[in-house]
Amino acid sequence: MALQMRYDDEIRMNILNALLGQGAVFPNIRHIQRKTGYHKATIKASLDFLAKEGLITGYGPKMDFKKFGYNLEVLTFFHADLTKKRLLENFCAKVKKDPHIYFLSGAMGSGNWNLMARHVYRDMESCHRDMNDNYFASMDRIHDFIKAKETFYVTEPFYKLDSRIDSMVRILRKSRGLD
């Protein structure tokens, strides 16, 4: 009896995880050659040069989170007291262990917001439960550190959904007069 393949079974998860490792995925030289008309040696030398210079740091899969049931992307802006170093370290340690939060950074702009997080959840209920259970209910003095937060839920329709890499290539091409 053949096993039914699922996109979220252990084998597929292990393969997706391995694809994220350095050197697991490499560009299709023939595809690039068809699109550009350049010789394979030129393409290979260019890719090696860009990697050596640190411009290309890896290759990996693009995934549709919704296929896995994660339909809610969240942006959270925090007003945090960054002078409380121990609380900041504890918060960052928790964030590093939290697979829902895939981005945390300092932020500047209007208002008092100085940290921004991007995270993904199945729904609003799981988002609030995770944030309350993993942070607000379990971290001592969290309210001494997080003074306020604003949460935004990304919704459809998406009016523009380009990758950061595509945007950067287009910006550079335009700035060099190539487009």
PDB file of C-alpha atoms in Angstrom:
ATOM      1  CA  MET A   1       0.000   0.000   0.000  1.00  0.00           C
ATOM      2  CA  ALA A   2       1.457   3.361  -1.055  1.00  0.00           C
ATOM      3  CA  LEU A   3       1.559   6.124   1.504  1.00  0.00           C
ATOM      4  CA  GLN A   4      -0.453   9.232   0.762  1.00  0.00           C
ATOM      5  CA  MET A   5       1.908  12.169   0.272  1.00  0.00           C
ATOM      6  CA  ARG A   6       1.048  15.326   2.213  1.00  0.00           C
ATOM      7  CA  TYR A   7       2.712  18.696   1.937  1.00  0.00           C
ATOM      8  CA  ASP A   8       3.043  18.882   5.732  1.00  0.00           C
ATOM      9  CA  ASP A   9       4.245  15.352   6.508  1.00  0.00           C
ATOM     10  CA  GLU A  10       7.629  14.617   8.053  1.00  0.00           C
ATOM     11  CA  ILE A  11       9.394  13.886   4.765  1.00  0.00           C
ATOM     12  CA  ARG A  12       8.249  17.133   3.095  1.00  0.00           C
ATOM     13  CA  MET A  13       9.066  19.138   6.253  1.00  0.00           C
ATOM     14  CA  ASN A  14      12.574  17.646   6.397  1.00  0.00           C
ATOM     15  CA  ILE A  15      13.138  18.437   2.717  1.00  0.00           C
ATOM     16  CA  LEU A  16      11.887  22.028   3.108  1.00  0.00           C
ATOM     17  CA  ASN A  17      14.126  22.458   6.141  1.00  0.00           C
ATOM     18  CA  ALA A  18      17.129  21.081   4.226  1.00  0.00           C
ATOM     19  CA  LEU A  19      16.446  23.500   1.359  1.00  0.00           C
ATOM     20  CA  LEU A  20      17.105  26.366   3.775  1.00  0.00           C
ATOM     21  CA  GLY A  21      20.653  25.133   4.444  1.00  0.00           C
ATOM     22  CA  GLN A  22      23.629  26.828   2.808  1.00  0.00           C
ATOM     23  CA  GLY A  23      24.405  25.308  -0.588  1.00  0.00           C
ATOM     24  CA  ALA A  24      21.280  23.138  -0.747  1.00  0.00           C
ATOM     25  CA  VAL A  25      19.782  24.969  -3.715  1.00  0.00           C
ATOM     26  CA  PHE A  26      21.714  26.434  -6.611  1.00  0.00           C
ATOM     27  CA  PRO A  27      20.364  28.353  -9.603  1.00  0.00           C
ATOM     28  CA  ASN A  28      19.567  26.633 -12.874  1.00  0.00           C
ATOM     29  CA  ILE A  29      22.415  27.783 -15.132  1.00  0.00           C
ATOM     30  CA  ARG A  30      20.581  26.709 -18.309  1.00  0.00           C
ATOM     31  CA  HIS A  31      17.510  28.715 -17.318  1.00  0.00           C
ATOM     32  CA  ILE A  32      19.637  31.822 -16.697  1.00  0.00           C
ATOM     33  CA  GLN A  33      21.412  31.252 -20.019  1.00  0.00           C
ATOM     34  CA  ARG A  34      18.074  31.073 -21.878  1.00  0.00           C
ATOM     35  CA  LYS A  35      16.863  34.294 -20.232  1.00  0.00           C
ATOM     36  CA  THR A  36      20.096  36.279 -20.682  1.00  0.00           C
ATOM     37  CA  GLY A  37      21.936  34.746 -23.624  1.00  0.00           C
ATOM     38  CA  TYR A  38      25.190  34.677 -21.613  1.00  0.00           C
ATOM     39  CA  HIS A  39      27.670  31.803 -21.728  1.00  0.00           C
ATOM     40  CA  LYS A  40      27.493  29.267 -18.882  1.00  0.00           C
ATOM     41  CA  ALA A  41      31.023  30.177 -17.757  1.00  0.00           C
ATOM     42  CA  THR A  42      30.048  33.869 -17.513  1.00  0.00           C
ATOM     43  CA  ILE A  43      26.985  32.999 -15.457  1.00  0.00           C
ATOM     44  CA  LYS A  44      28.898  30.651 -13.133  1.00  0.00           C
ATOM     45  CA  ALA A  45      31.734  33.168 -12.652  1.00  0.00           C
ATOM     46  CA  SER A  46      29.202  35.938 -11.941  1.00  0.00           C
ATOM     47  CA  LEU A  47      27.335  33.849  -9.375  1.00  0.00           C
ATOM     48  CA  ASP A  48      30.613  32.903  -7.675  1.00  0.00           C
ATOM     49  CA  PHE A  49      31.707  36.571  -7.648  1.00  0.00           C
ATOM     50  CA  LEU A  50      28.376  37.774  -6.209  1.00  0.00           C
ATOM     51  CA  ALA A  51      28.531  35.086  -3.501  1.00  0.00           C
ATOM     52  CA  LYS A  52      32.166  35.923  -2.679  1.00  0.00           C
ATOM     53  CA  GLU A  53      31.271  39.620  -2.360  1.00  0.00           C
ATOM     54  CA  GLY A  54      28.428  38.745   0.026  1.00  0.00           C
ATOM     55  CA  LEU A  55      25.653  39.958  -2.276  1.00  0.00           C
ATOM     56  CA  ILE A  56      24.172  36.493  -2.680  1.00  0.00           C
ATOM     57  CA  THR A  57      23.941  34.830   0.703  1.00  0.00           C
ATOM     58  CA  GLY A  58      21.928  31.787  -0.299  1.00  0.00           C
ATOM     59  CA  TYR A  59      19.067  30.328  -2.259  1.00  0.00           C
ATOM     60  CA  GLY A  60      15.903  28.814  -0.957  1.00  0.00           C
ATOM     61  CA  PRO A  61      12.289  27.945  -1.552  1.00  0.00           C
ATOM     62  CA  LYS A  62       9.388  30.370  -1.627  1.00  0.00           C
ATOM     63  CA  MET A  63       6.427  29.024   0.287  1.00  0.00           C
ATOM     64  CA  ASP A  64       2.748  29.815   0.518  1.00  0.00           C
ATOM     65  CA  PHE A  65       2.028  29.875   4.272  1.00  0.00           C
ATOM     66  CA  LYS A  66      -1.696  29.578   3.597  1.00  0.00           C
ATOM     67  CA  LYS A  67      -1.241  26.057   2.210  1.00  0.00           C
ATOM     68  CA  PHE A  68      -0.185  25.085   5.734  1.00  0.00           C
ATOM     69  CA  GLY A  69      -3.184  26.812   7.315  1.00  0.00           C
ATOM     70  CA  TYR A  70      -1.290  29.915   8.438  1.00  0.00           C
ATOM     71  CA  ASN A  71      -3.649  32.578   7.137  1.00  0.00           C
ATOM     72  CA  LEU A  72      -2.717  35.485   9.383  1.00  0.00           C
ATOM     73  CA  GLU A  73       0.395  37.578   8.930  1.00  0.00           C
ATOM     74  CA  VAL A  74       0.886  40.069  11.736  1.00  0.00           C
ATOM     75  CA  LEU A  75       2.907  43.264  12.126  1.00  0.00           C
ATOM     76  CA  THR A  76       3.412  44.423  15.699  1.00  0.00           C
ATOM     77  CA  PHE A  77       5.009  47.699  16.715  1.00  0.00           C
ATOM     78  CA  PHE A  78       6.233  47.962  20.294  1.00  0.00           C
ATOM     79  CA  HIS A  79       7.118  50.916  22.460  1.00  0.00           C
ATOM     80  CA  ALA A  80       9.749  49.193  24.573  1.00  0.00           C
ATOM     81  CA  ASP A  81      12.009  50.591  27.269  1.00  0.00           C
ATOM     82  CA  LEU A  82      15.325  49.587  25.716  1.00  0.00           C
ATOM     83  CA  THR A  83      17.249  50.905  28.730  1.00  0.00           C
ATOM     84  CA  LYS A  84      16.075  47.825  30.642  1.00  0.00           C
ATOM     85  CA  LYS A  85      18.814  45.600  29.212  1.00  0.00           C
ATOM     86  CA  ARG A  86      17.970  42.447  31.191  1.00  0.00           C
ATOM     87  CA  LEU A  87      14.319  42.598  30.126  1.00  0.00           C
ATOM     88  CA  LEU A  88      15.375  43.247  26.517  1.00  0.00           C
ATOM     89  CA  GLU A  89      17.682  40.209  26.608  1.00  0.00           C
ATOM     90  CA  ASN A  90      14.921  38.031  28.092  1.00  0.00           C
ATOM     91  CA  PHE A  91      12.435  39.235  25.491  1.00  0.00           C
ATOM     92  CA  CYS A  92      14.872  38.608  22.618  1.00  0.00           C
ATOM     93  CA  ALA A  93      15.697  35.137  23.975  1.00  0.00           C
ATOM     94  CA  LYS A  94      11.974  34.272  23.986  1.00  0.00           C
ATOM     95  CA  VAL A  95      11.538  35.673  20.475  1.00  0.00           C
ATOM     96  CA  LYS A  96      14.443  33.571  19.172  1.00  0.00           C
ATOM     97  CA  LYS A  97      12.689  30.434  20.433  1.00  0.00           C
ATOM     98  CA  ASP A  98       9.292  31.457  19.022  1.00  0.00           C
ATOM     99  CA  PRO A  99       8.845  30.037  15.502  1.00  0.00           C
ATOM    100  CA  HIS A 100       5.852  32.309  14.863  1.00  0.00           C
ATOM    101  CA  ILE A 101       8.015  35.444  14.963  1.00  0.00           C
ATOM    102  CA  TYR A 102      10.328  35.429  11.967  1.00  0.00           C
ATOM    103  CA  PHE A 103      11.488  39.053  12.117  1.00  0.00           C
ATOM    104  CA  LEU A 104      12.284  41.421  14.991  1.00  0.00           C
ATOM    105  CA  SER A 105      14.075  44.682  14.469  1.00  0.00           C
ATOM    106  CA  GLY A 106      14.540  48.129  15.843  1.00  0.00           C
ATOM    107  CA  ALA A 107      12.233  50.690  14.247  1.00  0.00           C
ATOM    108  CA  MET A 108      12.270  54.463  13.829  1.00  0.00           C
ATOM    109  CA  GLY A 109       9.530  56.807  12.752  1.00  0.00           C
ATOM    110  CA  SER A 110       6.636  58.783  14.093  1.00  0.00           C
ATOM    111  CA  GLY A 111       5.466  58.035  17.587  1.00  0.00           C
ATOM    112  CA  ASN A 112       7.288  56.088  20.261  1.00  0.00           C
ATOM    113  CA  TRP A 113       7.493  52.757  18.408  1.00  0.00           C
ATOM    114  CA  ASN A 114      11.023  51.364  18.554  1.00  0.00           C
ATOM    115  CA  LEU A 115      10.640  47.614  17.860  1.00  0.00           C
ATOM    116  CA  MET A 116       8.821  45.888  15.023  1.00  0.00           C
ATOM    117  CA  ALA A 117       7.944  42.204  14.735  1.00  0.00           C
ATOM    118  CA  ARG A 118       6.572  40.186  11.842  1.00  0.00           C
ATOM    119  CA  HIS A 119       4.876  36.920  12.669  1.00  0.00           C
ATOM    120  CA  VAL A 120       2.510  34.361  11.215  1.00  0.00           C
ATOM    121  CA  TYR A 121      -0.382  32.434  12.800  1.00  0.00           C
ATOM    122  CA  ARG A 122      -3.355  30.316  11.828  1.00  0.00           C
ATOM    123  CA  ASP A 123      -5.869  32.903  13.057  1.00  0.00           C
ATOM    124  CA  MET A 124      -6.339  35.853  15.437  1.00  0.00           C
ATOM    125  CA  GLU A 125      -7.207  33.619  18.371  1.00  0.00           C
ATOM    126  CA  SER A 126      -3.954  31.651  18.124  1.00  0.00           C
ATOM    127  CA  CYS A 127      -2.019  34.911  17.728  1.00  0.00           C
ATOM    128  CA  HIS A 128      -3.472  36.433  20.890  1.00  0.00           C
ATOM    129  CA  ARG A 129      -3.141  33.172  22.819  1.00  0.00           C
ATOM    130  CA  ASP A 130       0.512  32.792  21.784  1.00  0.00           C
ATOM    131  CA  MET A 131       1.402  36.395  22.621  1.00  0.00           C
ATOM    132  CA  ASN A 132      -0.351  36.211  25.996  1.00  0.00           C
ATOM    133  CA  ASP A 133       0.956  32.760  26.975  1.00  0.00           C
ATOM    134  CA  ASN A 134       4.531  33.167  25.728  1.00  0.00           C
ATOM    135  CA  TYR A 135       5.140  36.788  26.645  1.00  0.00           C
ATOM    136  CA  PHE A 136       2.633  38.702  28.734  1.00  0.00           C
ATOM    137  CA  ALA A 137       1.654  35.878  31.115  1.00  0.00           C
ATOM    138  CA  SER A 138       5.104  34.331  31.466  1.00  0.00           C
ATOM    139  CA  MET A 139       7.651  37.167  31.495  1.00  0.00           C
ATOM    140  CA  ASP A 140       8.260  38.885  34.813  1.00  0.00           C
ATOM    141  CA  ARG A 141       7.981  42.654  34.533  1.00  0.00           C
ATOM    142  CA  ILE A 142       6.993  42.505  30.849  1.00  0.00           C
ATOM    143  CA  HIS A 143       4.896  45.646  31.371  1.00  0.00           C
ATOM    144  CA  ASP A 144       7.996  47.465  32.639  1.00  0.00           C
ATOM    145  CA  PHE A 145       9.596  46.665  29.286  1.00  0.00           C
ATOM    146  CA  ILE A 146       6.693  46.842  26.797  1.00  0.00           C
ATOM    147  CA  LYS A 147       4.972  50.162  27.419  1.00  0.00           C
ATOM    148  CA  ALA A 148       2.539  49.871  24.499  1.00  0.00           C
ATOM    149  CA  LYS A 149       2.002  47.883  21.325  1.00  0.00           C
ATOM    150  CA  GLU A 150       0.047  48.252  18.104  1.00  0.00           C
ATOM    151  CA  THR A 151      -0.898  45.159  16.144  1.00  0.00           C
ATOM    152  CA  PHE A 152      -1.852  45.113  12.477  1.00  0.00           C
ATOM    153  CA  TYR A 153      -3.213  42.132  10.578  1.00  0.00           C
ATOM    154  CA  VAL A 154      -2.257  41.879   6.915  1.00  0.00           C
ATOM    155  CA  THR A 155      -5.376  41.331   4.819  1.00  0.00           C
ATOM    156  CA  GLU A 156      -6.178  40.653   1.209  1.00  0.00           C
ATOM    157  CA  PRO A 157      -6.382  41.932  -1.407  1.00  0.00           C
ATOM    158  CA  PHE A 158      -2.669  42.491  -1.822  1.00  0.00           C
ATOM    159  CA  TYR A 159      -2.168  45.465  -4.099  1.00  0.00           C
ATOM    160  CA  LYS A 160       1.495  44.708  -4.586  1.00  0.00           C
ATOM    161  CA  LEU A 161       3.405  41.627  -3.496  1.00  0.00           C
ATOM    162  CA  ASP A 162       6.938  41.730  -4.896  1.00  0.00           C
ATOM    163  CA  SER A 163       9.902  40.132  -3.236  1.00  0.00           C
ATOM    164  CA  ARG A 164      12.473  42.415  -1.624  1.00  0.00           C
ATOM    165  CA  ILE A 165      15.082  40.968  -3.973  1.00  0.00           C
ATOM    166  CA  ASP A 166      12.993  41.748  -7.072  1.00  0.00           C
ATOM    167  CA  SER A 167      12.466  45.308  -5.813  1.00  0.00           C
ATOM    168  CA  MET A 168      16.187  45.753  -5.123  1.00  0.00           C
ATOM    169  CA  VAL A 169      17.190  44.478  -8.580  1.00  0.00           C
ATOM    170  CA  ARG A 170      14.674  46.832 -10.213  1.00  0.00           C
ATOM    171  CA  ILE A 171      15.908  49.792  -8.117  1.00  0.00           C
ATOM    172  CA  LEU A 172      19.537  49.073  -9.023  1.00  0.00           C
ATOM    173  CA  ARG A 173      18.748  48.573 -12.725  1.00  0.00           C
ATOM    174  CA  LYS A 174      16.859  51.877 -12.823  1.00  0.00           C
ATOM    175  CA  SER A 175      19.612  53.757 -10.935  1.00  0.00           C
ATOM    176  CA  ARG A 176      22.203  52.466 -13.442  1.00  0.00           C
ATOM    177  CA  GLY A 177      20.058  53.416 -16.454  1.00  0.00           C
ATOM    178  CA  LEU A 178      19.588  49.781 -17.483  1.00  0.00           C
ATOM    179  CA  ASP A 179      15.783  50.045 -17.729  1.00  0.00           C
TER     180      ASP A 179
END
